[in-house]
PDB file of C-alpha atoms in Angstrom:
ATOM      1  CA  UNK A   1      -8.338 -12.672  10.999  1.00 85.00           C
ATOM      2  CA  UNK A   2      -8.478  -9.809  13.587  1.00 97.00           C
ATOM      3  CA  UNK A   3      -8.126  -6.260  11.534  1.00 98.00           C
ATOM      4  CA  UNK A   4      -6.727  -3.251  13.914  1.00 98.00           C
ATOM      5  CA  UNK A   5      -7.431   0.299  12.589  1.00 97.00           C
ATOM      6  CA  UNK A   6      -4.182   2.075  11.393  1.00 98.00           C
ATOM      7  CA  UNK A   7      -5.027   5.092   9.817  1.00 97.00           C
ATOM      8  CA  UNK A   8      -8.224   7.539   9.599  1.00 93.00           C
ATOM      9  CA  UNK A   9      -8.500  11.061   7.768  1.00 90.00           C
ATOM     10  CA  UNK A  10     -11.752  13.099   7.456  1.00 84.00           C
ATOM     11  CA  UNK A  11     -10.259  13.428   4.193  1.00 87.00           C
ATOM     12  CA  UNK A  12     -11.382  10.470   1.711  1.00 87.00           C
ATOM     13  CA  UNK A  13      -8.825  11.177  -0.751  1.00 92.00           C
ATOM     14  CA  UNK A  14      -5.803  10.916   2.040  1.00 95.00           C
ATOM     15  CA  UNK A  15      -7.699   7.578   2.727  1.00 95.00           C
ATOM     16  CA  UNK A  16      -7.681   6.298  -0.547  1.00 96.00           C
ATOM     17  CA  UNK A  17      -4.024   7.326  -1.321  1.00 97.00           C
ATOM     18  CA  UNK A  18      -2.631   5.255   1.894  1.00 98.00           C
ATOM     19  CA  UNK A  19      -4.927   2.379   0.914  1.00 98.00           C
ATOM     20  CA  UNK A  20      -3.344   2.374  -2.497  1.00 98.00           C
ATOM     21  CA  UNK A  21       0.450   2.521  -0.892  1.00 98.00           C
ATOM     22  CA  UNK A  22      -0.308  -0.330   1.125  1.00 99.00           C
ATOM     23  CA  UNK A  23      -2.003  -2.485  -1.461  1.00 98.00           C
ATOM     24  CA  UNK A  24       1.333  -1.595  -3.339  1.00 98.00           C
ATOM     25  CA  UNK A  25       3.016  -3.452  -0.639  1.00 98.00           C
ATOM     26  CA  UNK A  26       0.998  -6.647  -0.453  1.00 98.00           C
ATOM     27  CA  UNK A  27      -1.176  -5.729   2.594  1.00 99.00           C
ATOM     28  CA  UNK A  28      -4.586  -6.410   2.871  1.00 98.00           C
ATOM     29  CA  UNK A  29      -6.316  -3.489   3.575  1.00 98.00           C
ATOM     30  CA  UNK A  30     -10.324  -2.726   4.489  1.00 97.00           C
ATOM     31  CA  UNK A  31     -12.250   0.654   4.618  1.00 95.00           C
ATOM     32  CA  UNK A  32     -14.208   1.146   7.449  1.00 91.00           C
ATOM     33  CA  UNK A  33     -16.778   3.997   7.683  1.00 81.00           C
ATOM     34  CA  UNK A  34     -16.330   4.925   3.999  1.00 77.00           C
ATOM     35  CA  UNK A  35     -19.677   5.749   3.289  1.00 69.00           C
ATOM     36  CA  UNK A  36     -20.420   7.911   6.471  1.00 67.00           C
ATOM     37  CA  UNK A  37     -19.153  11.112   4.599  1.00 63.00           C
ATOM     38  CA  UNK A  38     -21.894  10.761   1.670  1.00 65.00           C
ATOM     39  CA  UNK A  39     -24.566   9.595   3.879  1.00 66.00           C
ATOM     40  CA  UNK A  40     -24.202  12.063   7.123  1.00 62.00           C
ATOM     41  CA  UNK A  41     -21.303  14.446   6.531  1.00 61.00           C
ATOM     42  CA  UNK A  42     -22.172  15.791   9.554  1.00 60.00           C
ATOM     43  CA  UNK A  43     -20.573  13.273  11.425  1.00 58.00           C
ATOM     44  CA  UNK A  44     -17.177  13.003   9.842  1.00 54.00           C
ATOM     45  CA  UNK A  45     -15.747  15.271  12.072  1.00 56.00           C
ATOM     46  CA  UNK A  46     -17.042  13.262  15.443  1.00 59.00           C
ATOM     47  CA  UNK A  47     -15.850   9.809  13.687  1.00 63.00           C
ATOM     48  CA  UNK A  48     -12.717  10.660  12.524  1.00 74.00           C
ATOM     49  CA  UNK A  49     -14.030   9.977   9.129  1.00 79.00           C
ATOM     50  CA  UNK A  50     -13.162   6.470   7.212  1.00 89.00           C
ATOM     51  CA  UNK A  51     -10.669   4.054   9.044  1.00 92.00           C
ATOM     52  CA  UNK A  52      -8.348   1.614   7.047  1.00 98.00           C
ATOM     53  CA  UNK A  53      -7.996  -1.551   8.890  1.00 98.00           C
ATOM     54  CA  UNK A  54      -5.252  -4.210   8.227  1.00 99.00           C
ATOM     55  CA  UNK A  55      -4.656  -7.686   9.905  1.00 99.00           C
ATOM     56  CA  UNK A  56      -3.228  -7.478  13.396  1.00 98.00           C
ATOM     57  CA  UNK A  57       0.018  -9.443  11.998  1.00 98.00           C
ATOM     58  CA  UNK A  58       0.517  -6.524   9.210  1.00 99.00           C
ATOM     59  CA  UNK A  59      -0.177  -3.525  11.577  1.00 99.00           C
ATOM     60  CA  UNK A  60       3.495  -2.767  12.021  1.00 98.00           C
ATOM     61  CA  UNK A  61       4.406  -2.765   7.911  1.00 98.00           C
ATOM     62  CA  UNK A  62       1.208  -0.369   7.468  1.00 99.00           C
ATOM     63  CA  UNK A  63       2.326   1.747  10.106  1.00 98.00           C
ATOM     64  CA  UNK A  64       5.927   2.327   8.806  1.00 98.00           C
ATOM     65  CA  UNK A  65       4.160   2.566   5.456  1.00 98.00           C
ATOM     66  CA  UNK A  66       1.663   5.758   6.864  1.00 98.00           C
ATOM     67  CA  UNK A  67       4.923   7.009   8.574  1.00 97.00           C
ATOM     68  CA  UNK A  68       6.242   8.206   5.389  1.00 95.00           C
ATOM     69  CA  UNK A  69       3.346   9.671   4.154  1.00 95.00           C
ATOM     70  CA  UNK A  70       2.900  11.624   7.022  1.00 94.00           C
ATOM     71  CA  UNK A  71       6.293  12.899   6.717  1.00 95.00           C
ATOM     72  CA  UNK A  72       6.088  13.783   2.905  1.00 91.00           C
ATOM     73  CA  UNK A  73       2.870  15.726   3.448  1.00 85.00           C
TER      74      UNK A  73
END
C-alpha cells in the first residue's frame, strides 16, 4: 500500500482534527513527522510540521474531505 501525503499544518491540533474527519469517513490515515514538534521544535517551521498520509487509492476522498475544512476555517 503506497501512502501519498495530503495534508500538513505546523499546527498539531489542525492535524489531529483532519485525521479525526477522515477516520470519520473510513479512511486510513497515518501521521508522519508527529513527534518532530516535541523533539526539535525548531524545525517545524522548515518541515512543514506533521504530514497525514492516506493510501494512494483514497487520496482524492481525503482531499475533498480537507477541502471543507479549509473552507470552514
Amino acid at each position: 500500500m503506497k501512502l501519498v501525503p495530503v495534508f500538513s499544518s505546523t499546527k498539531l491540533s489542525d492535524v489531529y482534527l483532519v485525521k479525526s474527519m477522515l477516520e470519520s469517513a473510513n479512511l486510513h490515515v497515518e501521521i508522519f513527522d508527529e513527534n518532530i514538534s516535541r523533539i526539535a521544535p525548531h524545525h517545524v517551521y522548515g518541515t512543514n510540521g506533521p504530514r497525514l498520509m492516506v493510501p494512494e487509492d483514497q487520496a482524492a476522498d481525503a482531499k475533498e474531505i480537507i477541502k471543507e475544512f479549509k473552507e470552514n476555517q
